[in-house]
Amino acid sequence: MQLNPRQRYRLLRKLARHRSFRIGFFIVAILVLAAVLAPLIAQYDPIAMRIRFRFRPPQAAFPFGTDQFGRDVFSRVVYGTRLSLWIGLATALASGVFGAFLGVLSAQYRRFDALLMRVMDALMAVPAILLAIGLTAALGPHTSSVIIALSVAYIPRTARIVRGSALVTRELEFIEAARVAGASGLRIMLKHLLPNAMGPLLVQSTFVFAYAILAEAALSFLGVGPSPPTPSWGNIISEGRDHSVQAWWIMLFPGIAISLATLGMNLLGDGLRDVLDPRLKVET
Amino acid sequence: MWRGVIYRLLQAIPVVVIFAVLVFMLLQLLPGDPAVAIAGSEATPEAIDRIRTQLGLDRPLLEQLLSWFNRLAHGDFGKSLILNQSVVSAVVERLPVTLSLAFLSLMITLPAGISLGVLAAYWRNTWLDSFVMVTALLGVSMPSFWLGILSVILFSVTLGWLPPAGYVPITQGLWPWFSALIQPAVVLALFQIGFLARITRSAMLDVLDQDFIRTARAKGVDEWHTITKHAFRNTLIPVVTVTGIIISLLIGGSVVVEQVFALPGIGRLIVQGILARDYPLVQGTMLIFGFSFVMINVLVDIVYMLVDPRVRFG
Amino acid sequence: MLPRIPRSFLLLSIAAATALFATSPSRAQTRGGTLIYSTVGGPASLDPYMAGSLIELEVIHEIFETLVAMDENYNAKPMLASKVDISNEAKTFTFSLRKGVKFSNGQEMTSADVLASFERFKKVSTNAPLLADVDKYETPDTYTFIVHLKSTNAVFVDLLKSSTYPLVVLPASQKDKPAREVEIIGTGPFKLGEWQKDSHLILLRNENYTPDESAGDADGFAGKKTVYLDSVRYNFIPEANARLAALQTKKSDVIGDLTLDLAKRLDGAAELSTLKTFPYCQQYFVLHASNGLTANPLIRQAVREVVNVDDILAATGILSQRNPSMLYPPSPYYAGDMAAKYYDRKDPKKARELLKQAGYNGEKLVLQTNSNYPYMRDSILVLSEQLKEAGVNADVQVIDWMSNSNNLQRGTGNWNVSTTSFCSPPLLGPPQWKSTVYTFPHIEKDPAIDAAFDSLFKSADQGARKKAWFDIENRFLDQAYMVKVADTGSLRGYNTTRVGGLKPYFYLRFWNTWLK
């Protein structure tokens, strides 16, 4: 799928006209802005405690209220955008890169394929969230552990998709021609198999981004997410959970933020899929 | 045909073995060990070491792995360290909870997801389609534990209609069982409904575009009949094939939902096991879990093969 | 010269005196009924010799009994032994057993059962070192049991009263049962009925129970026990909201483990009330004395200086009260005045000075805690803010409880400050503090503490022992191996129209409790 400038322009125009893509793009752009401009948007330090202001309901001074330490929930949610988006992005990138590598590799080298796909099957026999719980507990309470754990959990799915697409490409005539002309395995992988899998890979990575944001929240809820006090949406909810009846606002707003971000990424992914690869069905 | 089935089954064996080794290794990576949980938080390192020896945790890793495989070969899944109970009986006790939850959730998902998908496809590109699809997307975008907590605040704490947590066996009455499970089941179903509605919609769109529907319409068969009799039936085939995925989503989702609603099910058992470093429990339960999962996939493949004879394995 | 054993240490005199105060059961107690108690979780094993968790011990102490038990003034009182004679420089301990005590299987308890129990304890218990110094046992007759120690131990009886890993008397038939596989047969007021792990457990009245008619009112773990209830059903409900709902909907008579916020919801209800129990546990910040920054006493002291107790208690929302000491007020070893100068310092300026003296240069100080116990996480988060005010580069790590607990006990995981609660050492007293004092802060060598502990175990004179403990506590708090946060209580709820006579001491006591 080597694109010339005209094809590229046509694709972009198609995307720009796609309604879900536009809505998704708008939501994600706002969140990215919030993450970048957090210090300008948030009125308070997201970590500083003022115990005497604890449990203030939403009001002009604290639009999302305050938590049990008197911290401003709005500032925490705004700053939390940074960590949550970073985890989503890094997981999408890492699982995309490794998944693509493994997928293309096993499409090209069939003997390697048998072993690798059994390992991938084995990894997929555990619900991703359980695998991530185990790995994060093992690696310690760092943002990087969460990213590694979630990437490992999603690599098998990405690898399968890329492998599927590469297997189709591999049977095409021009690959056969390249092979006959003496192109090396590596060259075929990089020049032909990988570029042709780019569409499905990009779509899958968008969905992984969305899952990663949800999964980070679930991990924090189960107590193995990134360490407080650095706010992530997941650990704001998890800290507010014990006060959910008396101070509902602590966990309400970060939850809305998570839903919005995931919704945005899903819409973006739907748009990409429609435009790049209309044959693809919803993948898990 | 039979060769294909046998090949598929044989292929599952290395998956299960690799799976078992992976689970074993993952647990060894975890800092801390069950002796700490058993000794209590005030125990001294010497007291913990004494328990480690009693449990055989001080033996070399390879020896532990081999002796586990050996016991598995004899049908012995081991004994939970924390529960002081055999893994099989621990799983059997909790299975009804997870199965009840999955069953109820599936009973909500299937009709809701399919009918929403059909509606959206039939009135494609109308406000109804957009509404259904946005709702479906929201369903897959909201964190289930968050929805669960909000739901408890609304229905249990504020309105007092439903119990906030816990499980009641169906033997103690249909209503107590149902009222304890309906909240987690709906929360769990929301995600699958969104997923299923999207699949049904695109499958239905494919079918509606096909010749025989056009022919039926052209012949003047009434619309309701066309949709229910011809289109819907053909839509079901791809929908049935994703049931495997839905079941696995249900199991994954139940891990978190069981925590929120304090349901003593399999997911909660594994999470407790991981957090308490209960090696035999996690190994045994995960193995049962992973094995069923692999088998579900094999079954789905075989069914697929029966439905579509072009599919071959190899 | 023989050390003189102080009279107050002997049990027989007390036993005789308290007999006079035996109460007449003429109040409105009614016999019968099943009390339903909803608690946070259930036991894994009921083997008393392996039981270190409060969840297990709470059930165990309804079923089993020890030779001596602790009263509310922290003294050892008779239970299955009617008296203890100490002789031979506190090396020989002669226990006279109460006659007519029966196990729940109807068998009478004899010295053979006591002997078998001590032997099994030595073999399987987590706390086996308690009997490491035993030279030999003797059972001269059915009701006499003698322990000979190799060296003087002035506090041996004090150690035997331990309610953690309790050395209860089991039937001799259990002698060779491996750890955690003992049959549940005790001499206590209740016996085990149905038990489904992770769901519920039922205690039944032990029809063979023989109360100690000579004992006085319930006093700590000691005193006379009268059983009114037919049975007690423990329901295991991990979610606090769900336990509260069970009480409000009358599906439960008593519930355990409430937070202050939740307990407020009981305020309106006429027939519901709370039970606030102290003593229960004590919360500390633990400072790793042999790792990085906190190996330096000046840094540790700086951490102590920033602590503002009221802010921490406000943020955690659990039942707690201020107390500077490592013990509780009625204890003869209580040193509140001395400890006060190390407590609730809230002096960041002083902390800055100490840091400067220590040559602190913005290095990372690791505060490790867990998310399974929100009060621990919340107090570490507040502490990290208080440290930042004094210019400390505090790095909070929240991990799962099992890793946190393992790191605390073993000193692994590269942490400087953590927090935990101790329940039995503050309750049981100085001898039981010993292993904790060394284990948790990971003190490598502190001759002052070593010497004082030596004197505590060897001195027969209570005055000398008291001084030894004061030295230990003073040194311990001065060096800031740990920083005391507060006494934490147990907050339970109950239905006042249903339950009578329920007076918890540390644990709930279902004896002397009836249903109205």
mmCIF file of C-alpha atoms in Angstrom, chain A residues 47-49 51 54-55 68-69 71 137 140-142 220 222-229 235 238-246, chain C residues 239 241 259 261-262 265 310-317 368 371-372 374 377-379 381-382 384-385 388 396-400 403:
data_model
loop_
_atom_site.group_PDB
_atom_site.id
_atom_site.type_symbol
_atom_site.label_atom_id
_atom_site.label_comp_id
_atom_site.label_asym_id
_atom_site.label_seq_id
_atom_site.Cartn_x
_atom_site.Cartn_y
_atom_site.Cartn_z
ATOM 1 C CA ILE A 47 -0.797 17.123 44.681
ATOM 2 C CA ALA A 48 -0.716 19.781 47.391
ATOM 3 C CA MET A 49 -2.985 18.928 50.332
ATOM 4 C CA ILE A 51 -6.711 19.080 54.862
ATOM 5 C CA ARG A 54 -11.468 18.262 52.515
ATOM 6 C CA PHE A 55 -14.692 16.938 50.973
ATOM 7 C CA GLN A 68 -10.229 13.568 51.365
ATOM 8 C CA PHE A 69 -6.943 15.464 51.397
ATOM 9 C CA ARG A 71 -6.963 18.477 46.832
ATOM 10 C CA ALA A 137 2.341 -6.753 40.592
ATOM 11 C CA GLY A 140 6.395 -2.846 40.769
ATOM 12 C CA PRO A 141 4.332 0.301 41.042
ATOM 13 C CA HIS A 142 5.688 2.330 38.157
ATOM 14 C CA SER A 220 -5.501 1.209 39.682
ATOM 15 C CA LEU A 222 -7.459 -3.280 41.863
ATOM 16 C CA GLY A 223 -4.500 -1.615 43.550
ATOM 17 C CA VAL A 224 -1.689 -2.360 41.109
ATOM 18 C CA GLY A 225 -1.694 0.793 38.970
ATOM 19 C CA PRO A 226 0.795 3.669 38.848
ATOM 20 C CA SER A 227 1.666 5.092 42.255
ATOM 21 C CA PRO A 228 -0.094 8.086 43.757
ATOM 22 C CA PRO A 229 0.225 10.962 44.397
ATOM 23 C CA ASN A 235 -6.013 6.271 40.871
ATOM 24 C CA SER A 238 -9.502 4.354 43.327
ATOM 25 C CA GLU A 239 -8.725 6.879 46.080
ATOM 26 C CA GLY A 240 -12.248 8.282 45.944
ATOM 27 C CA ARG A 241 -13.883 4.889 46.012
ATOM 28 C CA ASP A 242 -14.017 4.568 49.795
ATOM 29 C CA HIS A 243 -15.792 7.891 49.971
ATOM 30 C CA SER A 244 -18.052 7.258 47.006
ATOM 31 C CA VAL A 245 -21.248 7.612 49.020
ATOM 32 C CA GLN A 246 -20.361 10.777 50.946
ATOM 33 C CA GLU C 239 -17.552 -4.726 51.336
ATOM 34 C CA ASN C 241 -21.246 -0.823 52.557
ATOM 35 C CA THR C 259 -15.014 3.554 59.067
ATOM 36 C CA ASP C 261 -17.806 8.034 57.767
ATOM 37 C CA LEU C 262 -19.867 4.878 57.443
ATOM 38 C CA ARG C 265 -25.038 6.577 58.860
ATOM 39 C CA ASP C 310 -4.243 15.464 63.594
ATOM 40 C CA ASP C 311 -3.940 16.017 59.852
ATOM 41 C CA ILE C 312 -3.202 12.344 59.345
ATOM 42 C CA LEU C 313 -6.121 11.214 61.491
ATOM 43 C CA ALA C 314 -8.456 13.615 59.682
ATOM 44 C CA ALA C 315 -7.467 12.213 56.303
ATOM 45 C CA THR C 316 -7.661 8.524 57.181
ATOM 46 C CA GLY C 317 -11.142 8.545 58.683
ATOM 47 C CA GLN C 368 6.239 2.783 50.398
ATOM 48 C CA SER C 371 -3.631 0.265 48.332
ATOM 49 C CA ASN C 372 -5.354 -2.603 50.116
ATOM 50 C CA PRO C 374 -6.697 2.827 52.448
ATOM 51 C CA ARG C 377 -2.068 4.781 51.851
ATOM 52 C CA ASP C 378 -3.749 7.980 53.035
ATOM 53 C CA SER C 379 -1.425 8.492 55.995
ATOM 54 C CA LEU C 381 0.291 10.498 51.299
ATOM 55 C CA VAL C 382 -0.234 13.060 54.069
ATOM 56 C CA SER C 384 4.764 12.871 52.017
ATOM 57 C CA GLU C 385 3.217 16.340 51.874
ATOM 58 C CA LYS C 388 7.873 18.167 51.238
ATOM 59 C CA VAL C 396 5.544 7.679 47.256
ATOM 60 C CA GLN C 397 5.217 4.108 46.006
ATOM 61 C CA VAL C 398 1.899 2.350 46.353
ATOM 62 C CA ILE C 399 2.198 -1.389 45.814
ATOM 63 C CA ASP C 400 0.044 -4.366 46.673
ATOM 64 C CA SER C 403 4.754 -6.990 48.434
#
